[in-house]
């Protein structure tokens, strides 16, 4: 079974509600692959997709990335929500993550979307469990990330980063 077929089957198993959904796209390979897989699986999920990109204002070239995400969304004929922060180069990863999730939730409400899709994958899952174990987490924390938690959907959790990279290359996406 190819990656697209695996993704489609996994997505169908989630039994998601119909309606609008945000696809969080950072501009990196994982989220680009997620967006392409979501577009190619429209008949499975039946969602009206909206691309969501947040420019944290951390890296000097981040405005260019935002423009590339806008262009990518347009190439799929999808609307695109772009937010802009000015966190600066000294911002911590924790602060950036907190602001990103707050912005995504506000964008979800603003657009009337019911779900937010992120590109967390199997390698992220392993990292999460390891970090929680090292921090002394109990059994609940060691369970890792759930594919669906509230309005947040992580449909790539069973897929390795290397598989996503191969798909991206085969699909001719950059």
PDB file of C-alpha atoms in Angstrom:
ATOM      1  CA  UNK A   1       0.000   0.000   0.000  1.00  0.00           C
ATOM      2  CA  UNK A   2       1.375   3.411  -0.973  1.00  0.00           C
ATOM      3  CA  UNK A   3       1.510   6.401   1.346  1.00  0.00           C
ATOM      4  CA  UNK A   4      -1.554   8.053  -0.188  1.00  0.00           C
ATOM      5  CA  UNK A   5      -3.631   4.895   0.239  1.00  0.00           C
ATOM      6  CA  UNK A   6      -2.367   4.459   3.815  1.00  0.00           C
ATOM      7  CA  UNK A   7      -3.217   8.086   4.596  1.00  0.00           C
ATOM      8  CA  UNK A   8      -6.685   7.800   3.068  1.00  0.00           C
ATOM      9  CA  UNK A   9      -7.436   4.661   5.102  1.00  0.00           C
ATOM     10  CA  UNK A  10      -6.165   6.267   8.315  1.00  0.00           C
ATOM     11  CA  UNK A  11      -8.204   9.390   7.656  1.00  0.00           C
ATOM     12  CA  UNK A  12     -11.361   7.366   7.035  1.00  0.00           C
ATOM     13  CA  UNK A  13     -10.845   5.569  10.355  1.00  0.00           C
ATOM     14  CA  UNK A  14     -10.966   8.899  12.217  1.00  0.00           C
ATOM     15  CA  UNK A  15     -14.663   9.448  11.339  1.00  0.00           C
ATOM     16  CA  UNK A  16     -14.294  13.224  11.235  1.00  0.00           C
ATOM     17  CA  UNK A  17     -17.259  15.593  10.982  1.00  0.00           C
ATOM     18  CA  UNK A  18     -17.795  17.413   7.695  1.00  0.00           C
ATOM     19  CA  UNK A  19     -17.446  21.172   7.299  1.00  0.00           C
ATOM     20  CA  UNK A  20     -14.529  23.558   7.141  1.00  0.00           C
ATOM     21  CA  UNK A  21     -11.070  22.639   8.380  1.00  0.00           C
ATOM     22  CA  UNK A  22      -7.771  24.459   8.700  1.00  0.00           C
ATOM     23  CA  UNK A  23      -4.607  22.769   7.478  1.00  0.00           C
ATOM     24  CA  UNK A  24      -1.652  24.273   9.337  1.00  0.00           C
ATOM     25  CA  UNK A  25       1.156  24.767   6.803  1.00  0.00           C
ATOM     26  CA  UNK A  26       4.506  26.014   8.063  1.00  0.00           C
ATOM     27  CA  UNK A  27       6.080  25.803   4.622  1.00  0.00           C
ATOM     28  CA  UNK A  28       8.278  22.876   5.666  1.00  0.00           C
ATOM     29  CA  UNK A  29       8.235  19.448   4.005  1.00  0.00           C
ATOM     30  CA  UNK A  30       5.973  17.751   6.564  1.00  0.00           C
ATOM     31  CA  UNK A  31       3.172  20.292   6.308  1.00  0.00           C
ATOM     32  CA  UNK A  32       3.498  20.536   2.508  1.00  0.00           C
ATOM     33  CA  UNK A  33       3.020  16.778   2.328  1.00  0.00           C
ATOM     34  CA  UNK A  34       0.045  16.958   4.699  1.00  0.00           C
ATOM     35  CA  UNK A  35      -1.609  19.595   2.512  1.00  0.00           C
ATOM     36  CA  UNK A  36      -1.092  17.572  -0.655  1.00  0.00           C
ATOM     37  CA  UNK A  37      -2.415  14.404   1.000  1.00  0.00           C
ATOM     38  CA  UNK A  38      -5.455  16.300   2.314  1.00  0.00           C
ATOM     39  CA  UNK A  39      -6.207  17.722  -1.131  1.00  0.00           C
ATOM     40  CA  UNK A  40      -5.850  14.289  -2.756  1.00  0.00           C
ATOM     41  CA  UNK A  41      -8.124  12.759  -0.118  1.00  0.00           C
ATOM     42  CA  UNK A  42     -11.014  15.191  -0.423  1.00  0.00           C
ATOM     43  CA  UNK A  43     -13.395  12.404  -1.400  1.00  0.00           C
ATOM     44  CA  UNK A  44     -12.580  10.608   1.876  1.00  0.00           C
ATOM     45  CA  UNK A  45     -12.888  13.497   4.336  1.00  0.00           C
ATOM     46  CA  UNK A  46     -15.371  15.753   2.527  1.00  0.00           C
ATOM     47  CA  UNK A  47     -13.965  18.851   4.242  1.00  0.00           C
ATOM     48  CA  UNK A  48     -13.694  22.382   2.890  1.00  0.00           C
ATOM     49  CA  UNK A  49      -9.989  23.063   3.430  1.00  0.00           C
ATOM     50  CA  UNK A  50      -8.431  26.376   4.363  1.00  0.00           C
ATOM     51  CA  UNK A  51      -4.654  26.732   4.463  1.00  0.00           C
ATOM     52  CA  UNK A  52      -3.416  28.429   7.647  1.00  0.00           C
ATOM     53  CA  UNK A  53       0.100  29.844   7.960  1.00  0.00           C
ATOM     54  CA  UNK A  54       1.580  31.860  10.799  1.00  0.00           C
ATOM     55  CA  UNK A  55       4.687  33.966  10.216  1.00  0.00           C
ATOM     56  CA  UNK A  56       6.207  34.088  13.701  1.00  0.00           C
ATOM     57  CA  UNK A  57       8.557  36.922  12.759  1.00  0.00           C
ATOM     58  CA  UNK A  58      11.537  34.947  14.057  1.00  0.00           C
ATOM     59  CA  UNK A  59      13.554  34.387  10.874  1.00  0.00           C
ATOM     60  CA  UNK A  60      14.508  37.163   8.412  1.00  0.00           C
ATOM     61  CA  UNK A  61      13.110  35.289   5.390  1.00  0.00           C
ATOM     62  CA  UNK A  62       9.809  34.328   6.983  1.00  0.00           C
ATOM     63  CA  UNK A  63       7.752  36.752   4.865  1.00  0.00           C
ATOM     64  CA  UNK A  64       8.995  34.946   1.753  1.00  0.00           C
ATOM     65  CA  UNK A  65       7.875  31.607   3.220  1.00  0.00           C
ATOM     66  CA  UNK A  66       4.434  33.099   3.906  1.00  0.00           C
ATOM     67  CA  UNK A  67       4.211  34.233   0.275  1.00  0.00           C
ATOM     68  CA  UNK A  68       5.179  30.749  -0.940  1.00  0.00           C
ATOM     69  CA  UNK A  69       2.461  29.206   1.236  1.00  0.00           C
ATOM     70  CA  UNK A  70      -0.065  31.673  -0.216  1.00  0.00           C
ATOM     71  CA  UNK A  71       1.007  30.671  -3.738  1.00  0.00           C
ATOM     72  CA  UNK A  72       0.776  26.985  -2.890  1.00  0.00           C
ATOM     73  CA  UNK A  73      -2.743  27.432  -1.514  1.00  0.00           C
ATOM     74  CA  UNK A  74      -3.720  29.286  -4.694  1.00  0.00           C
ATOM     75  CA  UNK A  75      -2.309  26.444  -6.817  1.00  0.00           C
ATOM     76  CA  UNK A  76      -4.756  24.104  -5.042  1.00  0.00           C
ATOM     77  CA  UNK A  77      -7.562  26.698  -5.347  1.00  0.00           C
ATOM     78  CA  UNK A  78      -7.775  26.915  -1.563  1.00  0.00           C
ATOM     79  CA  UNK A  79      -8.297  29.996   0.598  1.00  0.00           C
ATOM     80  CA  UNK A  80      -5.352  30.945   2.773  1.00  0.00           C
ATOM     81  CA  UNK A  81      -5.251  32.603   6.185  1.00  0.00           C
ATOM     82  CA  UNK A  82      -1.889  34.166   7.008  1.00  0.00           C
ATOM     83  CA  UNK A  83      -1.061  35.632  10.385  1.00  0.00           C
ATOM     84  CA  UNK A  84       1.956  37.656  11.357  1.00  0.00           C
ATOM     85  CA  UNK A  85       3.716  38.000  14.690  1.00  0.00           C
ATOM     86  CA  UNK A  86       6.895  39.834  15.632  1.00  0.00           C
ATOM     87  CA  UNK A  87       8.422  37.443  18.138  1.00  0.00           C
ATOM     88  CA  UNK A  88      11.999  38.189  17.050  1.00  0.00           C
ATOM     89  CA  UNK A  89      15.023  35.900  16.785  1.00  0.00           C
ATOM     90  CA  UNK A  90      15.356  35.335  20.544  1.00  0.00           C
ATOM     91  CA  UNK A  91      11.856  33.834  20.926  1.00  0.00           C
ATOM     92  CA  UNK A  92      11.789  30.392  22.502  1.00  0.00           C
ATOM     93  CA  UNK A  93      10.299  27.353  20.809  1.00  0.00           C
ATOM     94  CA  UNK A  94       7.787  27.131  23.657  1.00  0.00           C
ATOM     95  CA  UNK A  95       6.603  30.708  23.150  1.00  0.00           C
ATOM     96  CA  UNK A  96       6.360  30.211  19.384  1.00  0.00           C
ATOM     97  CA  UNK A  97       4.298  27.022  19.862  1.00  0.00           C
ATOM     98  CA  UNK A  98       1.950  28.697  22.365  1.00  0.00           C
ATOM     99  CA  UNK A  99       1.370  31.669  20.059  1.00  0.00           C
ATOM    100  CA  UNK A 100       0.941  29.392  17.022  1.00  0.00           C
ATOM    101  CA  UNK A 101      -1.790  27.327  18.702  1.00  0.00           C
ATOM    102  CA  UNK A 102      -3.516  30.470  19.987  1.00  0.00           C
ATOM    103  CA  UNK A 103      -3.449  31.956  16.476  1.00  0.00           C
ATOM    104  CA  UNK A 104      -4.681  28.704  14.893  1.00  0.00           C
ATOM    105  CA  UNK A 105      -7.589  28.558  17.335  1.00  0.00           C
ATOM    106  CA  UNK A 106      -8.488  32.189  16.607  1.00  0.00           C
ATOM    107  CA  UNK A 107      -8.269  31.494  12.858  1.00  0.00           C
ATOM    108  CA  UNK A 108     -10.462  28.424  13.313  1.00  0.00           C
ATOM    109  CA  UNK A 109     -13.137  30.501  15.033  1.00  0.00           C
ATOM    110  CA  UNK A 110     -12.803  33.382  12.529  1.00  0.00           C
ATOM    111  CA  UNK A 111     -13.221  31.071   9.518  1.00  0.00           C
ATOM    112  CA  UNK A 112     -15.929  28.877  11.016  1.00  0.00           C
ATOM    113  CA  UNK A 113     -13.720  25.786  10.763  1.00  0.00           C
ATOM    114  CA  UNK A 114     -14.449  22.832  13.012  1.00  0.00           C
ATOM    115  CA  UNK A 115     -10.988  21.215  12.899  1.00  0.00           C
ATOM    116  CA  UNK A 116      -7.283  22.070  12.717  1.00  0.00           C
ATOM    117  CA  UNK A 117      -4.957  19.594  10.987  1.00  0.00           C
ATOM    118  CA  UNK A 118      -1.253  19.546  11.871  1.00  0.00           C
ATOM    119  CA  UNK A 119       1.636  17.593  10.360  1.00  0.00           C
ATOM    120  CA  UNK A 120       2.890  15.813  13.478  1.00  0.00           C
ATOM    121  CA  UNK A 121       4.223  12.439  12.373  1.00  0.00           C
ATOM    122  CA  UNK A 122       5.621   9.208  13.840  1.00  0.00           C
ATOM    123  CA  UNK A 123       9.077  10.684  14.496  1.00  0.00           C
ATOM    124  CA  UNK A 124       7.476  13.575  16.418  1.00  0.00           C
ATOM    125  CA  UNK A 125       5.523  11.003  18.413  1.00  0.00           C
ATOM    126  CA  UNK A 126       8.704   9.150  19.400  1.00  0.00           C
ATOM    127  CA  UNK A 127      10.354  12.428  20.397  1.00  0.00           C
ATOM    128  CA  UNK A 128       7.331  13.447  22.480  1.00  0.00           C
ATOM    129  CA  UNK A 129       7.239  10.149  24.401  1.00  0.00           C
ATOM    130  CA  UNK A 130      11.020  10.218  24.969  1.00  0.00           C
ATOM    131  CA  UNK A 131      10.986  13.804  26.256  1.00  0.00           C
ATOM    132  CA  UNK A 132       8.073  13.018  28.560  1.00  0.00           C
ATOM    133  CA  UNK A 133       9.830   9.897  29.864  1.00  0.00           C
ATOM    134  CA  UNK A 134      12.995  11.883  30.565  1.00  0.00           C
ATOM    135  CA  UNK A 135      10.885  14.474  32.389  1.00  0.00           C
ATOM    136  CA  UNK A 136       9.449  11.738  34.621  1.00  0.00           C
ATOM    137  CA  UNK A 137       5.954  11.690  33.170  1.00  0.00           C
ATOM    138  CA  UNK A 138       3.486   9.072  34.306  1.00  0.00           C
ATOM    139  CA  UNK A 139       1.537   6.605  32.154  1.00  0.00           C
ATOM    140  CA  UNK A 140      -0.820   9.237  30.716  1.00  0.00           C
ATOM    141  CA  UNK A 141       2.061  11.380  29.440  1.00  0.00           C
ATOM    142  CA  UNK A 142       3.851   8.360  28.021  1.00  0.00           C
ATOM    143  CA  UNK A 143       0.849   7.580  25.813  1.00  0.00           C
ATOM    144  CA  UNK A 144       2.052  10.275  23.400  1.00  0.00           C
ATOM    145  CA  UNK A 145      -0.070  12.434  21.135  1.00  0.00           C
ATOM    146  CA  UNK A 146      -3.566  11.330  20.175  1.00  0.00           C
ATOM    147  CA  UNK A 147      -4.573  11.448  16.492  1.00  0.00           C
ATOM    148  CA  UNK A 148      -7.598  13.532  17.492  1.00  0.00           C
ATOM    149  CA  UNK A 149      -7.684  15.728  20.574  1.00  0.00           C
ATOM    150  CA  UNK A 150     -10.590  18.124  20.681  1.00  0.00           C
ATOM    151  CA  UNK A 151     -10.470  20.136  17.459  1.00  0.00           C
ATOM    152  CA  UNK A 152      -6.854  19.196  16.716  1.00  0.00           C
ATOM    153  CA  UNK A 153      -6.240  16.383  14.204  1.00  0.00           C
ATOM    154  CA  UNK A 154      -2.853  14.741  13.586  1.00  0.00           C
ATOM    155  CA  UNK A 155      -3.445  12.294  10.717  1.00  0.00           C
ATOM    156  CA  UNK A 156       0.257  11.591  10.056  1.00  0.00           C
ATOM    157  CA  UNK A 157       1.139  10.007  13.407  1.00  0.00           C
ATOM    158  CA  UNK A 158       1.557   6.557  11.853  1.00  0.00           C
ATOM    159  CA  UNK A 159       3.876   7.849   9.103  1.00  0.00           C
ATOM    160  CA  UNK A 160       7.640   8.344   9.401  1.00  0.00           C
ATOM    161  CA  UNK A 161       9.343  11.573   8.331  1.00  0.00           C
ATOM    162  CA  UNK A 162      11.384   9.662   5.740  1.00  0.00           C
ATOM    163  CA  UNK A 163       8.155   8.404   4.131  1.00  0.00           C
ATOM    164  CA  UNK A 164       6.824  11.961   3.966  1.00  0.00           C
ATOM    165  CA  UNK A 165      10.059  13.150   2.348  1.00  0.00           C
ATOM    166  CA  UNK A 166       9.911  10.357  -0.243  1.00  0.00           C
ATOM    167  CA  UNK A 167       6.291  11.212  -1.052  1.00  0.00           C
ATOM    168  CA  UNK A 168       7.162  14.887  -1.430  1.00  0.00           C
ATOM    169  CA  UNK A 169       9.993  14.080  -3.830  1.00  0.00           C
ATOM    170  CA  UNK A 170       7.892  11.615  -5.873  1.00  0.00           C
ATOM    171  CA  UNK A 171       5.059  14.146  -6.111  1.00  0.00           C
ATOM    172  CA  UNK A 172       7.493  16.795  -7.366  1.00  0.00           C
ATOM    173  CA  UNK A 173       6.688  19.205  -4.552  1.00  0.00           C
ATOM    174  CA  UNK A 174       9.289  21.564  -3.114  1.00  0.00           C
TER     175      UNK A 174
END
